[in-house]
Coordinates of C-alpha atoms and ligand atoms in Angstrom, one line a residue:
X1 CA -115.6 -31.4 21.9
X2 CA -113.3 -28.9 24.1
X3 CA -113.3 -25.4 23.8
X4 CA -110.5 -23.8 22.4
X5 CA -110.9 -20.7 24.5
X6 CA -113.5 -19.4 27.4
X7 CA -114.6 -15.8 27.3
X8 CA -116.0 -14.8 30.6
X9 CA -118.6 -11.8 30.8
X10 CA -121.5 -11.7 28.4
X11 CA -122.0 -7.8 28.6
X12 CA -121.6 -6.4 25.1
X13 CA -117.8 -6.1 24.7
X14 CA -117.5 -10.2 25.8
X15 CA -120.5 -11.2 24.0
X16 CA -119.4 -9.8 20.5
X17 CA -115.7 -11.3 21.3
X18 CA -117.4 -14.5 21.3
X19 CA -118.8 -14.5 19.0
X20 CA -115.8 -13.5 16.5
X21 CA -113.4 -16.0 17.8
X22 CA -116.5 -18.4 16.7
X23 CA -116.8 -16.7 13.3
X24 CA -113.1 -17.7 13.1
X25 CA -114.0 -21.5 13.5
X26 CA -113.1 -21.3 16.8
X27 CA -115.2 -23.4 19.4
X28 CA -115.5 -21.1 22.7
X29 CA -117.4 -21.8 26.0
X30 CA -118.6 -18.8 27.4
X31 CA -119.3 -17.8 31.2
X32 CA -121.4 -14.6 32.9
X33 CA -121.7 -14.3 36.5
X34 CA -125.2 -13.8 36.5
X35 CA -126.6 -16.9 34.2
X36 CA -129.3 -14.9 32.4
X37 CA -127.0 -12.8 30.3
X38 CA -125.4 -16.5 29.1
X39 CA -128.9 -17.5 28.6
X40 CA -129.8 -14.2 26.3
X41 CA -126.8 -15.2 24.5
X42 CA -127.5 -18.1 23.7
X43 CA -130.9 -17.5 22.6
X44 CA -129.9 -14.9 20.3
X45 CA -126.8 -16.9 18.5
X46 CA -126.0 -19.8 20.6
X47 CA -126.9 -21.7 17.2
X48 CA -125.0 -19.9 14.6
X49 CA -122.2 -19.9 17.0
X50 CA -122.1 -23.3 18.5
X51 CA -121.2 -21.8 22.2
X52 CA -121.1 -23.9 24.9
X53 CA -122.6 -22.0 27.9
X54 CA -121.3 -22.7 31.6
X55 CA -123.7 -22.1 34.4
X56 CA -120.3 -22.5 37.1
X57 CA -116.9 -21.4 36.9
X58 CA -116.2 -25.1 37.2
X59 CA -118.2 -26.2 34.0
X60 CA -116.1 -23.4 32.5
X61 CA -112.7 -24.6 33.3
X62 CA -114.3 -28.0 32.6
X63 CA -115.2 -27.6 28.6
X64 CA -111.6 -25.9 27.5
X65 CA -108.3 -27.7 26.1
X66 CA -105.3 -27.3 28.0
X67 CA -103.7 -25.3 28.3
X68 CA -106.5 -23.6 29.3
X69 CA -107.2 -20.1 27.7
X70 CA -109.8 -17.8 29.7
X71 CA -111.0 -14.6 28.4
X72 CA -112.4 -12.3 31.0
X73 CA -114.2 -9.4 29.9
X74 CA -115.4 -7.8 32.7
X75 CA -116.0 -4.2 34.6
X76 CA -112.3 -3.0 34.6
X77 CA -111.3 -3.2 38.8
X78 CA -113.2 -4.9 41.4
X79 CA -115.2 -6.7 39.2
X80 CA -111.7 -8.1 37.4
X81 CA -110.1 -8.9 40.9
X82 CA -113.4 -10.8 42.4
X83 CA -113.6 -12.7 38.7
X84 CA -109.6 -13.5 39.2
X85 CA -110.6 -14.8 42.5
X86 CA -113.1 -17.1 41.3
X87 CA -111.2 -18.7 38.2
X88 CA -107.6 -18.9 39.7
X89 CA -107.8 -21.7 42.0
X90 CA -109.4 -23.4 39.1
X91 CA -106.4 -23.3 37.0
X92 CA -103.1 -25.4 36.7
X93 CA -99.5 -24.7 35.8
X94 CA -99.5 -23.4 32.3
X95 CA -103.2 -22.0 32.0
X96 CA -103.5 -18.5 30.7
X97 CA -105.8 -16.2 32.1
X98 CA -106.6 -13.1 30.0
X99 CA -107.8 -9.9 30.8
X100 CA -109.4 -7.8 28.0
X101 CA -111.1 -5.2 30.2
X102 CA -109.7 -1.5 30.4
X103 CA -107.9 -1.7 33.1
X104 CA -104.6 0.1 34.6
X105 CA -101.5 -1.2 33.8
X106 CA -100.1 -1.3 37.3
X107 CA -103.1 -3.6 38.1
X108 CA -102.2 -5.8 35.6
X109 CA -98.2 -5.8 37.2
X110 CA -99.9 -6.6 39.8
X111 CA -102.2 -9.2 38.8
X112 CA -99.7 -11.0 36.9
X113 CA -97.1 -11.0 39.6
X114 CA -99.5 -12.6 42.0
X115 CA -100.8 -15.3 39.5
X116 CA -97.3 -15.9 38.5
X117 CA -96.0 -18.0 41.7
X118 CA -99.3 -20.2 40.7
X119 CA -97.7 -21.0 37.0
X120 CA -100.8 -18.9 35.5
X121 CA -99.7 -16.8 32.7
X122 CA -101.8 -13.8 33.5
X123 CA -102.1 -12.0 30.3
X124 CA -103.2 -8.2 30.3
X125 CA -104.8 -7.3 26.9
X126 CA -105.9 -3.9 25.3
X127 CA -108.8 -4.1 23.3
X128 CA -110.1 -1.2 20.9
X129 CA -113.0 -0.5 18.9
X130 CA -116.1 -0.9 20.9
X131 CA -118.7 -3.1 20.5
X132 CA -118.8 -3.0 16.4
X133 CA -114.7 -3.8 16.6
X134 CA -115.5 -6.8 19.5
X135 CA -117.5 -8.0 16.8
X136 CA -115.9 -7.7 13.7
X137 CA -112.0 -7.4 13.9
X138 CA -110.8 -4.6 17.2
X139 CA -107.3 -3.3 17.3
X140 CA -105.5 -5.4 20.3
X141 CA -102.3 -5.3 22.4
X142 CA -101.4 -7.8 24.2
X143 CA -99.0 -7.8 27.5
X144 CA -98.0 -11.0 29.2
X145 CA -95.1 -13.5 29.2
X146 CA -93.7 -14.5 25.1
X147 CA -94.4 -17.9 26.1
X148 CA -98.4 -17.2 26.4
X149 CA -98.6 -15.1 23.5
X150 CA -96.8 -18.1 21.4
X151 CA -100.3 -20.5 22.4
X152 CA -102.7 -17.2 22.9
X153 CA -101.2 -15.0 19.8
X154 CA -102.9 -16.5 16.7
X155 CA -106.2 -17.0 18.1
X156 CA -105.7 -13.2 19.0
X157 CA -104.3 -12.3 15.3
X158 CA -107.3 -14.3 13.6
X159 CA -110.2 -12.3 15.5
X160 CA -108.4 -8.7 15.0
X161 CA -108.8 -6.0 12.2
X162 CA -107.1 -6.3 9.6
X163 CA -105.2 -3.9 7.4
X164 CA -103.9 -4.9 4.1
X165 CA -104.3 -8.8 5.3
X166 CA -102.0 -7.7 8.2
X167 CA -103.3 -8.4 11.4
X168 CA -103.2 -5.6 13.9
X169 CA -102.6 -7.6 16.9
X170 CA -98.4 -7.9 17.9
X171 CA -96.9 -9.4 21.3
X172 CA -96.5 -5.8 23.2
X173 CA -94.0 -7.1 26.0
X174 CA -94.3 -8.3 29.6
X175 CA -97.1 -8.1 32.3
X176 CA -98.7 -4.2 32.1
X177 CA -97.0 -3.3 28.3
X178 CA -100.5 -4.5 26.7
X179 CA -102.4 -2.3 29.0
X180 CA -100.1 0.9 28.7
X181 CA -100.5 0.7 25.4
X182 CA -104.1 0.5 25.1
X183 CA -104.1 3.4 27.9
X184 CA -102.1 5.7 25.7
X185 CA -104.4 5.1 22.6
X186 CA -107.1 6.2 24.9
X187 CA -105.0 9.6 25.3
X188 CA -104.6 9.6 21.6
X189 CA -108.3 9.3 21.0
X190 CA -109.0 12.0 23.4
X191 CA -107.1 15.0 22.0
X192 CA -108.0 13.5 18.5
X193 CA -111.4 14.6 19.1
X194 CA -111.2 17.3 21.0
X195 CA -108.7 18.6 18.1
X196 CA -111.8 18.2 16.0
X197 CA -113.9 19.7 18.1
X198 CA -111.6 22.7 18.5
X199 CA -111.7 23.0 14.4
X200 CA -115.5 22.1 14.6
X201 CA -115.5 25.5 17.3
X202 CA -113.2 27.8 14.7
X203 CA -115.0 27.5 11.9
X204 CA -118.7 28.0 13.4
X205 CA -117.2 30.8 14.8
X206 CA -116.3 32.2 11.4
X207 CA -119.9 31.8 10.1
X208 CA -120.0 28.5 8.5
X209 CA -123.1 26.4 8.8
X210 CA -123.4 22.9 10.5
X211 CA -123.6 21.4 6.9
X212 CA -121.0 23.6 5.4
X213 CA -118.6 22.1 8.4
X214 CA -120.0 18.6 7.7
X215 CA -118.8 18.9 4.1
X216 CA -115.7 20.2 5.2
X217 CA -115.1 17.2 7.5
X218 CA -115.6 14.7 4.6
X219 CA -113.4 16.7 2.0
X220 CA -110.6 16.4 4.7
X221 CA -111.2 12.7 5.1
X222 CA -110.0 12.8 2.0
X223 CA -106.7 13.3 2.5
X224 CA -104.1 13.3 5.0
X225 CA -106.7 13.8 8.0
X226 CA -108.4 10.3 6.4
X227 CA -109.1 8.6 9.5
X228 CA -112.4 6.9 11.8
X229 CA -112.8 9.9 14.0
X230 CA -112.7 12.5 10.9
X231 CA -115.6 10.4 8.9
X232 CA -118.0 9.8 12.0
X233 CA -117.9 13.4 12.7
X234 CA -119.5 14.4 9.4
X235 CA -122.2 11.6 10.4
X236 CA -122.9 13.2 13.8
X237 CA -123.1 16.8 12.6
X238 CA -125.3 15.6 9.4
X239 CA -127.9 14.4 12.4
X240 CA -131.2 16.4 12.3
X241 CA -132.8 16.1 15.8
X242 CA -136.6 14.9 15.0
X243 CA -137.9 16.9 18.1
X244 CA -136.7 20.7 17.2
X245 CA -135.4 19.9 13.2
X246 CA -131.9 21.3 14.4
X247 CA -129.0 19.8 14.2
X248 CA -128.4 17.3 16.8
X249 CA -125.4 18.3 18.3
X250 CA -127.4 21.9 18.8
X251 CA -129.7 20.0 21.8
X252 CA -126.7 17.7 23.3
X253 CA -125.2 19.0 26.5
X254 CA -122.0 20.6 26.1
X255 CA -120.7 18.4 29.0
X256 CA -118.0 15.6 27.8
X257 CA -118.3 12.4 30.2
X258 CA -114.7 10.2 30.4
X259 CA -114.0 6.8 31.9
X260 CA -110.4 7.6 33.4
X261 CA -108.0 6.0 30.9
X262 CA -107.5 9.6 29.5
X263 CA -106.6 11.4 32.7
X264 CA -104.9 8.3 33.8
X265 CA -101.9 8.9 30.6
X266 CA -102.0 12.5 31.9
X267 CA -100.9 11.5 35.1
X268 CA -98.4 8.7 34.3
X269 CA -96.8 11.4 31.8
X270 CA -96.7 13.3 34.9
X271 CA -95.0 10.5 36.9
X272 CA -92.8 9.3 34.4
X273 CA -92.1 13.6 33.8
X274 CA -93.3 13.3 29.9
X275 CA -94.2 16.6 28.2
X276 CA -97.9 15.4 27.2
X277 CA -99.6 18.8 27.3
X278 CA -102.0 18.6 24.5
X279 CA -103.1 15.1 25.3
X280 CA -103.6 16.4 29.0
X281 CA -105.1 19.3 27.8
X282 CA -107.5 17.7 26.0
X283 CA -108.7 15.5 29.3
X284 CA -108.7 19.2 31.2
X285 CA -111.3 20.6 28.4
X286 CA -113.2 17.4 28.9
X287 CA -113.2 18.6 32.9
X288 CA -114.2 22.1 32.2
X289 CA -117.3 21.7 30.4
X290 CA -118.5 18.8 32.9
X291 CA -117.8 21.5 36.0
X292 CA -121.2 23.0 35.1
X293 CA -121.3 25.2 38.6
X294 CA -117.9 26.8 37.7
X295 CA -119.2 27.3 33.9
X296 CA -122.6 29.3 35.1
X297 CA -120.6 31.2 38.0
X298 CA -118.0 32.7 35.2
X299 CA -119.9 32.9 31.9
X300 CA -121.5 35.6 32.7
X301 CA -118.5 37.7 34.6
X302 CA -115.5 37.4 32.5
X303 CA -114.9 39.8 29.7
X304 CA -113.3 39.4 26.2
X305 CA -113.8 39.4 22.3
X306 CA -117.6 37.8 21.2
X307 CA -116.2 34.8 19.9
X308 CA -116.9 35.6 16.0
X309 CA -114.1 35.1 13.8
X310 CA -114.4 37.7 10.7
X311 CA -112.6 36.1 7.5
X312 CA -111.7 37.3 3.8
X313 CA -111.4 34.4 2.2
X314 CA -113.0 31.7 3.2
X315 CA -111.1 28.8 1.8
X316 CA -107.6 30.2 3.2
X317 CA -109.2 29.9 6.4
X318 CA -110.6 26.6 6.5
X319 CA -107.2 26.1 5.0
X320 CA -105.6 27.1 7.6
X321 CA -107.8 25.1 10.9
X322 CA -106.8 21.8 8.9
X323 CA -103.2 22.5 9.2
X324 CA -103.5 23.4 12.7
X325 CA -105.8 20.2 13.6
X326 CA -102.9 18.2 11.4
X327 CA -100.3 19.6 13.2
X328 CA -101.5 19.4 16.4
X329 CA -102.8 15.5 16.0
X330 CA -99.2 14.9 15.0
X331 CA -97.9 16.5 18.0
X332 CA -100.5 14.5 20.2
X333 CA -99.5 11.2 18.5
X334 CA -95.7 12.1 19.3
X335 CA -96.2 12.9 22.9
X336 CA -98.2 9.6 23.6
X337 CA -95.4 7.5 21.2
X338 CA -92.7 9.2 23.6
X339 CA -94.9 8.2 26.5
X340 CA -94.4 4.8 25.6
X341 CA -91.2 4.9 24.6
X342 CA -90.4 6.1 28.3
X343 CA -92.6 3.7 29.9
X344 CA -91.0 1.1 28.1
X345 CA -87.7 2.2 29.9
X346 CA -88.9 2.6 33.0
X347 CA -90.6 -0.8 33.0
X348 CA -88.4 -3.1 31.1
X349 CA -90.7 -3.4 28.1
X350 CA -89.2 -4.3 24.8
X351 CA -91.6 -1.7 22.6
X352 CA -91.4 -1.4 19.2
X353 CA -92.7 1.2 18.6
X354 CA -93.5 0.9 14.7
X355 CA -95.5 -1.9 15.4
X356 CA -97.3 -0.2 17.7
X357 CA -98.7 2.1 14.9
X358 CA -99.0 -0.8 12.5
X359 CA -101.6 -2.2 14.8
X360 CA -103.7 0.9 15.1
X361 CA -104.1 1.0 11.6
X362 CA -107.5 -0.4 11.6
X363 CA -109.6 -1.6 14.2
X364 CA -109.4 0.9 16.6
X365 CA -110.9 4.2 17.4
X366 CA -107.7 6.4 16.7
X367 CA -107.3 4.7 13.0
X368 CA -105.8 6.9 10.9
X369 CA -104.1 7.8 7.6
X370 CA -101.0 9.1 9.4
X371 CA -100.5 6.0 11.6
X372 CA -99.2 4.1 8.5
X373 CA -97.2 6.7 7.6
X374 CA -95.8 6.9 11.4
X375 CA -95.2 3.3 11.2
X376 CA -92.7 3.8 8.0
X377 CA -91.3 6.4 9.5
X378 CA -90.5 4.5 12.7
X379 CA -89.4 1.6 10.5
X380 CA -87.3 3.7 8.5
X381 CA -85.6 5.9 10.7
X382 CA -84.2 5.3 14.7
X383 CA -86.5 8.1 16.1
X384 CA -86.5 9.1 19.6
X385 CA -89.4 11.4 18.7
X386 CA -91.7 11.3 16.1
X387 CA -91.1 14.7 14.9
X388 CA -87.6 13.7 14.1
X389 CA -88.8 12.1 11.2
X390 CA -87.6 14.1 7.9
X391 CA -90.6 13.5 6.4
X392 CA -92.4 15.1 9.1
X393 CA -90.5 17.8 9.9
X394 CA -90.7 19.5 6.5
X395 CA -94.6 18.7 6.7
X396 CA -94.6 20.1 9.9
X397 CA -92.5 23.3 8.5
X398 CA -94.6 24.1 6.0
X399 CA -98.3 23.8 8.3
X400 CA -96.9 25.3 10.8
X401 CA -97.6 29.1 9.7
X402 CA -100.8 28.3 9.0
X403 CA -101.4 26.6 12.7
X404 CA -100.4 30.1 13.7
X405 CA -102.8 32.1 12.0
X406 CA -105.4 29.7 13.2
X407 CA -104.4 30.6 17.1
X408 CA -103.9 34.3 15.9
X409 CA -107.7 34.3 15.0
X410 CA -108.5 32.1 17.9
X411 CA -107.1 33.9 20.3
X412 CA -108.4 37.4 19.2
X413 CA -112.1 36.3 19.0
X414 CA -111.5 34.7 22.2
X415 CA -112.1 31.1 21.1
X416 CA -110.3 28.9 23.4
X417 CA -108.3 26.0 21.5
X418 CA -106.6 24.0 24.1
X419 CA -105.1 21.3 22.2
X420 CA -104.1 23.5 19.0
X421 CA -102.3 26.1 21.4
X422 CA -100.8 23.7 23.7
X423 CA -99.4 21.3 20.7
X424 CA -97.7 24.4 19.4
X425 CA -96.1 25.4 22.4
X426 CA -94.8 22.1 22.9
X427 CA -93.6 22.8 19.1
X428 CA -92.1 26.0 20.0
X429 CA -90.4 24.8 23.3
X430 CA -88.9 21.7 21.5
X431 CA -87.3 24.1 18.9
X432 CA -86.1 26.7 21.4
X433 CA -82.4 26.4 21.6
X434 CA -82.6 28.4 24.8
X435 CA -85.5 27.4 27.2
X436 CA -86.4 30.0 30.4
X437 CA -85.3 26.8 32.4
X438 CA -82.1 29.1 33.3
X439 CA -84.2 31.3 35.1
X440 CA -86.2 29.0 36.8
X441 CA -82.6 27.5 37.9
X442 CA -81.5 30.7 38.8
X443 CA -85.0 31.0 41.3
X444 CA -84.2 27.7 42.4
X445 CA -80.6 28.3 43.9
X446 CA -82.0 31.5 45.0
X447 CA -84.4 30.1 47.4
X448 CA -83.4 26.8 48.3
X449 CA -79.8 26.0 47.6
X450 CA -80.9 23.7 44.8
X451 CA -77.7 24.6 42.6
X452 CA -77.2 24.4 38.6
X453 CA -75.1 23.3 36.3
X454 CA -73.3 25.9 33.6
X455 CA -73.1 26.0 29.9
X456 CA -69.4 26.5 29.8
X457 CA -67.8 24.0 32.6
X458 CA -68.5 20.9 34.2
X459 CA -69.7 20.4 37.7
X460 CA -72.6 21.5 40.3
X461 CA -72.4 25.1 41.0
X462 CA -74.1 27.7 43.7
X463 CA -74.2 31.0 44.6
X464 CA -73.9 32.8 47.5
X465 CA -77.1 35.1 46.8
X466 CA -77.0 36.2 50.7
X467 CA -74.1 36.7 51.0
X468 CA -71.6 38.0 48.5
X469 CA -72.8 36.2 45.8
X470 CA -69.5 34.4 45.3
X471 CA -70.1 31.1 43.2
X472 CA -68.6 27.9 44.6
X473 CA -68.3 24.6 42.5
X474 CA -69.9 22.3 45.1
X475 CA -69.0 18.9 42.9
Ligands
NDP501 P1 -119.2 -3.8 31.5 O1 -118.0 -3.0 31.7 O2 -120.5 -3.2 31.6 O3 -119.1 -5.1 32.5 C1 -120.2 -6.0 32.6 C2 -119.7 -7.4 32.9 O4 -118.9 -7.3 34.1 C3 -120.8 -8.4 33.1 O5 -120.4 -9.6 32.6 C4 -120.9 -8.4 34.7 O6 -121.5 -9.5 35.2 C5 -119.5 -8.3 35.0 N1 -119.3 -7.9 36.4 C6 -119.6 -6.7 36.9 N2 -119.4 -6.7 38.3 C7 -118.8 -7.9 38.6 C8 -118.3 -8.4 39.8 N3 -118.3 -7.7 40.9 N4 -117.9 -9.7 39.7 C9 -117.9 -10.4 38.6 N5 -118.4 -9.9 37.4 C10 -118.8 -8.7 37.4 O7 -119.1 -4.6 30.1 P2 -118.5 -4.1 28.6 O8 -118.8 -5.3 27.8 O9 -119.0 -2.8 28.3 O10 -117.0 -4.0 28.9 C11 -116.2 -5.1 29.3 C12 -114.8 -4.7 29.5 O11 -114.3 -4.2 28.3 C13 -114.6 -3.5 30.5 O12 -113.5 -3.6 31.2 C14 -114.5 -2.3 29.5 O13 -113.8 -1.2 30.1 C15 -113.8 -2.9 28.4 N6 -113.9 -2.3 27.1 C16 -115.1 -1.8 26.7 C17 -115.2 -1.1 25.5 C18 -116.5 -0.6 25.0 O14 -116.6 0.0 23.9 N7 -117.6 -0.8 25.8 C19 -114.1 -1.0 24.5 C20 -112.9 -1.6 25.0 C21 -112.8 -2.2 26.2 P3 -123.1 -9.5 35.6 O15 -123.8 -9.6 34.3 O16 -123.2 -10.7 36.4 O17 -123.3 -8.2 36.3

């Protein structure tokens, strides 16, 4: 019997895909460079799951159906490129090689434009959910050519999450869209939780107890905050370290590691000129508390307010930080939907954008309430921008004094909240009929000729500022 699919890379994210597409009745042939992992493998389920383990590439390409369909997961960069190597001059017109690793989106333009001239659909897939969502149904968004997805799609639909019986795996677009996607989900996660962190921060600062916030956490997942990231926080902070009998999160190092796919949306937002400032802000706060030599040379030198946040009423207060960690998780999800909505213009990608959100419903590490009610909206309504959704905007109207209050507080006890404070200025900017852009203009012309436009006439205009600050229309 032929395989219906090869996954190549027995580390945990491959091994646990495996096994899925198995659990789906699928027969799969599985591949790691180093033979001992296929071996562990198959010790541990290679009878439950029927597997059929390649010791070469060759046996590999050898045991599938044709059109061949090849998995790789595999250390996102080298590792992908020297795996590529290996398997493409195994493969005919038609095959379609997959890669479910993290990797870059230009990477995968590239990749697929070099495989193309070979008639190897090079398919670049994002994969969410760890090792738990390998396993039992991950989020996924696949990039590549329609006609792959037409023989790859369903095998892809039947191992993902599902959400109401809805699969949350759709046909991105061409080549990188996949991987963009994924990349901005990353982006998401990361001022998701620091979000949570920065309401975790206010309301210790106020005097509440680990537990107290722990409770707190689980009331809100509850309600419109329902979502992954909400409910595992209440499990880490309800974590009593055995060694001291503190809470856990008292003895871990205040140092947050990242892989790259965070600062990498930062960056492209920068390229592609995308306001993204609390998703960027939240991979900056993930950079200062891992700059541990900066941290110890100003701790003890700069001055301010001792970080204890003296409240009335209690309840009004924590009141208050969930509206500003609502608010500003709704302004985090509409920068990184704008970022894809740009990067689908820039790149050719056919996005939609509402299916986009349907597929991060479940699954993935950013699921969420809210992302079913952002795929109605974008359903519903032809948004450019999330906040545009009526819905939204009176939701967003009536948090948004309380998200002020909570920076009020925060700012006067000196508690630095990043992503709440960035999000609203982003808020504030995008409602400003009247931006200090003028001045900036002004500066501009001043110093380098650079011109500006008026509100009251067409045309490029410039003053003479050295002169006799005549103003010509120069087009
Ligand atoms: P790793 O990222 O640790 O990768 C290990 C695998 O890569 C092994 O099969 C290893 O083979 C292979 N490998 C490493 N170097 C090379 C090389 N030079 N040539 C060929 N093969 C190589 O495994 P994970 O399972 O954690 O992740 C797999 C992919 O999935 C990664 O791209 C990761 O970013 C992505 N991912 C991971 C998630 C997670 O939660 N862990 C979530 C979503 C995506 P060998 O055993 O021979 O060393």
């Amino acid at each position: 019997e032929l395989a219906s699919i090869g996954v190549v890379g027995m580390a945990v994210m491959g091994s646990n895909l495996a096994r899925n597409f198995a659990n789906h009745g699928h027969k799969v042939a599985i591949f790691n460079r180093s033979y001992e992992k296929t071996e562990h493998v198959m010790s541990k389920y290679g009878e439950e799951t029927g597997f059929i383990a390649a010791k070469t590439p060759e046996e590999l390409v050898a045991s599938l159906e044709k059109p061949r369909r090849i998995m790789m997961m595999v250390k996102a960069g080298a590792a992908t490129d020297a795996t590529i190597d290996t398997f493409a001059p195994l493969l005919e017109d038609g095959d379609i090689l997959i890669d479910g690793g993290n990797a870059f989106y230009k990477d995968t333009q590239r990749r697929e434009i070099a495989l193309r001239d070979q008639g190897i659909h090079f398919v670049g897939v994002g994969v969410s959910g760890g090792e738990e969502g390998a396993l039992n149904g991950p989020s996924i968004m696949p990039g590549g050519s329609a006609h792959s997805y037409e023989f790859l799609g369903p095998l892809l639909e039947d191992i993902s999450a599902k959400y109401n019986g809805e699969p949350c795996c759709t046909y991105i677009g061409t080549d990188g869209a996949g991987h963009f996607v994924k990349m901005v989900h990353n982006g998401i996660e990361y001022s998701d939780m620091q979000g949570i962190g920065e309401a975790f921060a206010l309301l210790r600062a106020a005097g509440l107890t680990v537990p107290e916030i722990s409770d707190i956490f689980r009331e809100w997942n509850t309600g419109e905050l329902d979502s992954y990231l909400i409910e595992i926080t209440s499990e880490v902070l309800d974590q009593v370290d055995a060694k001291t009998g503190q809470p856990l999160i008292d003895v871990i190092v205040d140092a947050a590691g990242q892989k790259g796919t965070g600062s990498w949306t930062a960056q492209i937002a920068l390229e592609l000129g995308v306001d993204l400032n609390a998703i960027a802000e939240s991979v900056f706060a993930r950079s200062v508390s891992s700059a541990p030599e900066l941290r110890k040379a100003l701790q003890p030198l700069l001055q301010g307010p001792d970080q204890t946040i003296k409240v009335e009423d209690r309840d009004a207060f924590v009141e208050d930080v969930r509206q500003a960690l609502w608010a500003s998780k709704v302004v985090a999800y509409s920068q990184g939907l704008d970022l894809i909505r740009v990067g689908a213009q820039e790149y050719g990608w056919d996005i939609d954008v509402a299916a986009v959100a349907k597929i991060w419903r479940a699954g993935c590490i950013i699921r969420a309430k809210l992302l079913d009610r952002i795929s109605n909206e974008y359903a519903a309504n032809s948004l450019t921008n999330l906040l545009e959704a009526p819905s939204l905007v009176e939701d967003m109207g009536n948090v948004q004094a309380g998200w002020r209050r909570t920076l009020t507080r925060a700012i006067e006890a000196g508690v630095a909240a990043p992503v709440f404070s960035s999000a609203l200025a982003y808020y504030d900017s995008a409602r400003s009929p009247r931006l200090p852009a003028f001045l900036i203009q002004g500066q501009r012309d001043f110093f380098g000729a650079h011109t500006y436009k008026r509100i009251d006439e067409d045309g490029t205009f410039h003053t003479e500022w050295s002169a006799d600050r005549s103003e010509t229309k120069i087009s």
